[in-house]
Structure formats: structure tokens, C-alpha cells
Short mmCIF file of N, CA, C and O in Angstrom, two decimals:
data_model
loop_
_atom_site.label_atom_id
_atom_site.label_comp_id
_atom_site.label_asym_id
_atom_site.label_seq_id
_atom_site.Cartn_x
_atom_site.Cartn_y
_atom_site.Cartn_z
N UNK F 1 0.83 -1.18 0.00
CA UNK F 1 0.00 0.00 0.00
C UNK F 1 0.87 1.24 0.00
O UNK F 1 1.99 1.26 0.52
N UNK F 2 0.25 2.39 -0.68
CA UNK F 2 1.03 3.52 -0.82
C UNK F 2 0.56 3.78 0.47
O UNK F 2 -0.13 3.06 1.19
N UNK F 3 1.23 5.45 0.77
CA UNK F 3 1.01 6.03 2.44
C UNK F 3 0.16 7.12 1.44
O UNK F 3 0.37 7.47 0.28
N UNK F 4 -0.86 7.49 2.38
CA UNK F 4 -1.67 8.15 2.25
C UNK F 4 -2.58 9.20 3.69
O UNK F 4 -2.55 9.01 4.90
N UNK F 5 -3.09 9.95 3.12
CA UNK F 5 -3.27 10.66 4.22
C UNK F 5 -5.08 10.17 4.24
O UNK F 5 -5.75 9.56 3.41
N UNK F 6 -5.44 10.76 5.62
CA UNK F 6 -7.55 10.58 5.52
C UNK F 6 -7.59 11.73 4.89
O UNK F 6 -6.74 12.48 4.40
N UNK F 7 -8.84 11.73 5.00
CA UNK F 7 -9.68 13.10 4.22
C UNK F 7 -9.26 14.17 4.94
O UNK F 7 -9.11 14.26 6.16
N UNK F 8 -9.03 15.14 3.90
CA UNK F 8 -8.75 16.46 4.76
C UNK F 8 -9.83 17.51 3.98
O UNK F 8 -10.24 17.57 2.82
N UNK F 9 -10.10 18.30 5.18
CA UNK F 9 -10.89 19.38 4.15
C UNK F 9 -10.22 20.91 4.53
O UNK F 9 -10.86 21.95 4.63
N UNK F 10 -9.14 20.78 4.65
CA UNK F 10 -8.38 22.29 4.91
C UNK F 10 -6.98 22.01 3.93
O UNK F 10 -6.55 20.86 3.83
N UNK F 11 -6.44 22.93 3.36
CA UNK F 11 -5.54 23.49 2.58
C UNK F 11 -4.25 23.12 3.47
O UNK F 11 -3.50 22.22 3.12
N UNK F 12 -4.03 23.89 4.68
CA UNK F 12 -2.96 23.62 5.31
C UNK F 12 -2.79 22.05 5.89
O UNK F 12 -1.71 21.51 6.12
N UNK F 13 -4.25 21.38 6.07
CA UNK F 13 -3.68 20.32 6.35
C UNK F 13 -3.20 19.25 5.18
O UNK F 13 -2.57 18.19 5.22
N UNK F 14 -3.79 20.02 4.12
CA UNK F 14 -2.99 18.56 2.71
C UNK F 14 -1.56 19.10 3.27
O UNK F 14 -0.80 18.21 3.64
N UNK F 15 -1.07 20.51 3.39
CA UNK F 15 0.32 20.73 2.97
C UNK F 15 1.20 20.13 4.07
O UNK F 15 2.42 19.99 3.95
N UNK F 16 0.36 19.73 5.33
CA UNK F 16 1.18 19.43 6.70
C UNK F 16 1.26 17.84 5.76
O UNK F 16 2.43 17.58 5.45
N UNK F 17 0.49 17.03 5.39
CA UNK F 17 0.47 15.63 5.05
C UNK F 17 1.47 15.45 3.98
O UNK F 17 2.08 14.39 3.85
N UNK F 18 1.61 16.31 3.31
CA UNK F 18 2.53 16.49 2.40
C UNK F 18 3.87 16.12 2.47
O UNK F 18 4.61 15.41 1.79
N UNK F 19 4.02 16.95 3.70
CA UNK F 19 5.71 16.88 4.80
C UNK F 19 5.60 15.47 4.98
O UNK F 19 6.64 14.95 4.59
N UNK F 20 4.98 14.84 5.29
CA UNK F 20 4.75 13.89 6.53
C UNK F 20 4.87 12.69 5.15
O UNK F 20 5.50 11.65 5.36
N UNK F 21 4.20 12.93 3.72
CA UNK F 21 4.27 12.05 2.62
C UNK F 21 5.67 12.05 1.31
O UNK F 21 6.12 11.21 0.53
N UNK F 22 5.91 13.17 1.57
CA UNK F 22 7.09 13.76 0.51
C UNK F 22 6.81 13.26 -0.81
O UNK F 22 6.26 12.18 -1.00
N UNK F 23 7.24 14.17 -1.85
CA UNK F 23 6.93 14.35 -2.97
C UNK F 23 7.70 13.63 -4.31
O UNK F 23 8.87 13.77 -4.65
N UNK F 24 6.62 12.82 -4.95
CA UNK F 24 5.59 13.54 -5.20
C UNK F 24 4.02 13.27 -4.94
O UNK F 24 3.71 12.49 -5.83
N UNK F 25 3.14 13.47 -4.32
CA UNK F 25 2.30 12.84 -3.96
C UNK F 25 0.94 13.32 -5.26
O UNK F 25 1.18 14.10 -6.19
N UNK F 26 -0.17 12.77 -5.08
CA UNK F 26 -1.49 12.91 -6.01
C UNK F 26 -2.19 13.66 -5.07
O UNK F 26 -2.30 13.24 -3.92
N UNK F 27 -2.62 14.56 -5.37
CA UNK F 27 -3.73 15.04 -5.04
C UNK F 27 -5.46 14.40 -5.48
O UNK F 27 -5.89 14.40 -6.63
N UNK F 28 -6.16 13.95 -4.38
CA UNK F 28 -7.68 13.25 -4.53
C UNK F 28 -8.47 13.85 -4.09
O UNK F 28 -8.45 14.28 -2.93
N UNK F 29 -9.97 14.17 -5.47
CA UNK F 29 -11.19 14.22 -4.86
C UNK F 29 -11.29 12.81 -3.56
O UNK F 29 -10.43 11.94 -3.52
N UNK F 30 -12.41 12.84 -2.66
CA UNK F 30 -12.25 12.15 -1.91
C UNK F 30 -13.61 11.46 -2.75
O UNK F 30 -13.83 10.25 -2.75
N UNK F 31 -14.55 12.58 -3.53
CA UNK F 31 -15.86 11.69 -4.00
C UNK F 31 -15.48 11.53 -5.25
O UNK F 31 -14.44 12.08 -5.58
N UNK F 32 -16.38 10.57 -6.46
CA UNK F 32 -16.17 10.54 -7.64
C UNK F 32 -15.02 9.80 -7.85
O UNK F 32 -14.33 9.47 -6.89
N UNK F 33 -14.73 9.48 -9.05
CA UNK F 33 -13.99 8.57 -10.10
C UNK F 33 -13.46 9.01 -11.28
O UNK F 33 -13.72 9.99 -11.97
N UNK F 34 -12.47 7.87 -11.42
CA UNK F 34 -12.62 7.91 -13.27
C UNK F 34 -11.23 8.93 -13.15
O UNK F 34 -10.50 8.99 -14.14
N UNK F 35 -10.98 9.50 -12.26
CA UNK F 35 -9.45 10.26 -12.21
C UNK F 35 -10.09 11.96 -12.55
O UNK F 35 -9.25 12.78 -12.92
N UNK F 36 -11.26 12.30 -12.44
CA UNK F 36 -12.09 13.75 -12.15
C UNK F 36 -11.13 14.23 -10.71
O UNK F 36 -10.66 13.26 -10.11
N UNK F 37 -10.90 15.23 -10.29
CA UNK F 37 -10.34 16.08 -9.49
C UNK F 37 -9.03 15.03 -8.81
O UNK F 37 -8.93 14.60 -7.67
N UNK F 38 -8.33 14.87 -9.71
CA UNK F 38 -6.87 14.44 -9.24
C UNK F 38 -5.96 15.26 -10.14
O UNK F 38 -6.14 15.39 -11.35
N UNK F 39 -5.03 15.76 -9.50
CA UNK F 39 -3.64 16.24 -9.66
C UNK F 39 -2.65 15.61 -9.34
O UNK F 39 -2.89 14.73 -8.51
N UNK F 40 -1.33 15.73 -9.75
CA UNK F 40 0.23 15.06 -9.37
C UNK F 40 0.73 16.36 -9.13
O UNK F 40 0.75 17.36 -9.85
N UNK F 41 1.08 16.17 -8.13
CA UNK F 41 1.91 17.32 -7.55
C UNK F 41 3.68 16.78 -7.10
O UNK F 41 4.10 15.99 -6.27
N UNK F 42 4.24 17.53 -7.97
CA UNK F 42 5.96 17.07 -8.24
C UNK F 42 6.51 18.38 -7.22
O UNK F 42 7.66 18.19 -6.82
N UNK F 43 5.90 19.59 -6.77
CA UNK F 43 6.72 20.82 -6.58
C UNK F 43 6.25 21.43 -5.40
O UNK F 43 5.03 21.58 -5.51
N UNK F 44 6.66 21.85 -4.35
CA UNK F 44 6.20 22.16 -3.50
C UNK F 44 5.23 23.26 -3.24
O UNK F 44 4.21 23.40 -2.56
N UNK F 45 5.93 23.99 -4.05
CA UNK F 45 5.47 25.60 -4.62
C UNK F 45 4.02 25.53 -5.11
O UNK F 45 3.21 26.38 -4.73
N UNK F 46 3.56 24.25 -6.18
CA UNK F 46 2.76 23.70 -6.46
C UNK F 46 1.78 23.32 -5.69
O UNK F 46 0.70 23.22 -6.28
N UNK F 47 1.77 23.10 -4.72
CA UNK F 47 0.78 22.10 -4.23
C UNK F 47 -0.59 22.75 -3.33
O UNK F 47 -1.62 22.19 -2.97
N UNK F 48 -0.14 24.12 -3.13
CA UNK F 48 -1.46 24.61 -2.64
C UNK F 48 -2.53 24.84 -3.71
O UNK F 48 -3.75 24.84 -3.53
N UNK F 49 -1.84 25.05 -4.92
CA UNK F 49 -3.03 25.41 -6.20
C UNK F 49 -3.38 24.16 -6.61
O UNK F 49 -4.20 24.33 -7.51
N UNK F 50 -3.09 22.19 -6.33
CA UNK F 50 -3.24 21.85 -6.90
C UNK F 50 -4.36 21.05 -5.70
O UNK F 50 -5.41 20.49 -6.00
N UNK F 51 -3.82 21.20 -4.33
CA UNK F 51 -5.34 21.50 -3.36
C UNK F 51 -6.35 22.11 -3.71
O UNK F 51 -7.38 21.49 -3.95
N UNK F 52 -6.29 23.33 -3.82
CA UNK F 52 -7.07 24.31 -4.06
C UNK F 52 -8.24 24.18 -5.35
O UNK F 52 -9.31 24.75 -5.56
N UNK F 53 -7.57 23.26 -5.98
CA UNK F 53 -8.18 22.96 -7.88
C UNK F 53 -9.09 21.57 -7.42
O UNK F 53 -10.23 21.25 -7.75
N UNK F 54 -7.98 20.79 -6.42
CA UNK F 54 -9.61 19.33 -6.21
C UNK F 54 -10.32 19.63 -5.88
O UNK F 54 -11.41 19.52 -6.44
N UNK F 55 -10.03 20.52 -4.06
CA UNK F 55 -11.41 20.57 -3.11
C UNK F 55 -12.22 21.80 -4.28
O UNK F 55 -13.43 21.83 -4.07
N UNK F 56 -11.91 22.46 -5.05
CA UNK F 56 -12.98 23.50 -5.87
C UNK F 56 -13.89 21.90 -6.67
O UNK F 56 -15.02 21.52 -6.37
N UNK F 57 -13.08 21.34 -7.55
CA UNK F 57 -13.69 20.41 -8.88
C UNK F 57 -14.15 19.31 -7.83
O UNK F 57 -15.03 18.71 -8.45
N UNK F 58 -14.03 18.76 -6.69
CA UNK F 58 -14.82 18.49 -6.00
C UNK F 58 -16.28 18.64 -5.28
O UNK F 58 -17.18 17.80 -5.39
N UNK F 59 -16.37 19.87 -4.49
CA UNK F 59 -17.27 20.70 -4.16
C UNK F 59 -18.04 21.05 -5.65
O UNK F 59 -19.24 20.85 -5.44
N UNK F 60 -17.88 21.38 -6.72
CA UNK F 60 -18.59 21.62 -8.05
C UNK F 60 -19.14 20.31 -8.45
O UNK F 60 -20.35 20.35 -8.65
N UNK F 61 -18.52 19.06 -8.63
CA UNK F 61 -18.65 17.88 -9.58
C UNK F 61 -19.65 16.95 -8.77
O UNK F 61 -20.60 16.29 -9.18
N UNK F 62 -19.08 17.13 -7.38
CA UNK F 62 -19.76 15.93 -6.20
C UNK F 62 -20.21 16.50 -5.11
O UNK F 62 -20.23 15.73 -4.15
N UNK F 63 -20.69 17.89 -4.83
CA UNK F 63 -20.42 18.31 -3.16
C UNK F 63 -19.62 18.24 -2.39
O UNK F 63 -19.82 19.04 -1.48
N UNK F 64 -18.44 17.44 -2.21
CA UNK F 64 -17.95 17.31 -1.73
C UNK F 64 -16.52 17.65 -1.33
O UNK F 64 -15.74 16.70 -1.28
N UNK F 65 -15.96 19.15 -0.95
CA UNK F 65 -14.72 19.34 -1.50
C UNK F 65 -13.41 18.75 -0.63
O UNK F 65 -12.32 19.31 -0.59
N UNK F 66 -13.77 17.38 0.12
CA UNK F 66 -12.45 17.13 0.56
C UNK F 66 -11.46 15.97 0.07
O UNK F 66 -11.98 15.03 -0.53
N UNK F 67 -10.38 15.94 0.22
CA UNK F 67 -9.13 15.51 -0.73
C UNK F 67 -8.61 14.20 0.30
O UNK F 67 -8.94 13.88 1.45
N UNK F 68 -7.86 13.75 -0.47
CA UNK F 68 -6.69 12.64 -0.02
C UNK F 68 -5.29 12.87 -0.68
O UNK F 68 -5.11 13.18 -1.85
N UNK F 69 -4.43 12.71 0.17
CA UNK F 69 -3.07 13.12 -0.46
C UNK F 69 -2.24 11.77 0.00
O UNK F 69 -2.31 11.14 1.05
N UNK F 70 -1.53 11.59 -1.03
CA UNK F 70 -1.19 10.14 -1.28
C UNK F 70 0.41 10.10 -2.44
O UNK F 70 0.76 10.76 -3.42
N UNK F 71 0.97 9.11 -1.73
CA UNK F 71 2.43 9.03 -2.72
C UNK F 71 2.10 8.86 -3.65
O UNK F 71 1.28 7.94 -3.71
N UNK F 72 2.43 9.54 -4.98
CA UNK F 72 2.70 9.23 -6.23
C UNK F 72 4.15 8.44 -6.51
O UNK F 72 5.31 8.70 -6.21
N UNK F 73 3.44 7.25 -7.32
CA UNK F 73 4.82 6.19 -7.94
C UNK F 73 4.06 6.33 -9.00
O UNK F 73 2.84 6.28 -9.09
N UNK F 74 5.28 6.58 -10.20
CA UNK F 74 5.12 6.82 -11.80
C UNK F 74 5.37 5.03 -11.93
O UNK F 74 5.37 4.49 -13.03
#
């Protein structure tokens, strides 16, 4: 199993899970499928806009705007 974080529904806490996951991790809708509100986040600098882009296409697509942040292996 990859390491992964629970649901978060705050910004600062993807970025604390982040630390805690090191990069590069995926950014996850927590609702929905099919790869709809996921990002790869490679950059640190990156990663609040790529929070910021699920929990939005989340909250729009499903109600639901909270995320999972999770190791990315290419």
C-alpha cells in the first residue's frame, strides 16, 4: 500500500500531510472517479493550487470538497 493521508478538508492540512508524505504525492477528490479532481503534484510551490483545484472540482462535480493526499509512484 502507498502512504496516504484521511480526508482532509483544509488546505494547510494537505500541505502538513505532504511533509509527513514527501513528494511527489497525487492530489484526490475524496468523491467521484474515473481520475475527475486528481492532480500530481511534483513541486512544493505547487501544491497549494493543486489543493485548491480538487477541493474546488470536487465541491462543483460531487459536493464534496475534501481531498486525499497520497504518494505518487510513476
Amino acid at each position: 500500500l502507498l502512504p496516504a493521508s484521511d480526508a482532509l478538508d483544509a488546505v494547510d492540512a494537505a500541505v502538513a500531510a505532504e511533509k509527513d508524505l514527501g513528494l511527489p504525492v497525487i492530489v484526490k477528490s475524496v468523491a467521484g472517479g474515473g481520475g475527475m479532481g486528481m492532480t500530481v503534484c511534483h513541486d512544493p510551490d505547487a501544491l497549494v493550487a493543486s489543493v485548491e483545484s480538487a477541493m474546488r472540482q470536487g465541491e462543483q462535480l460531487f459536493g464534496v470538497p475534501a481531498v486525499i493526499i497520497e504518494r505518487f509512484v510513476t
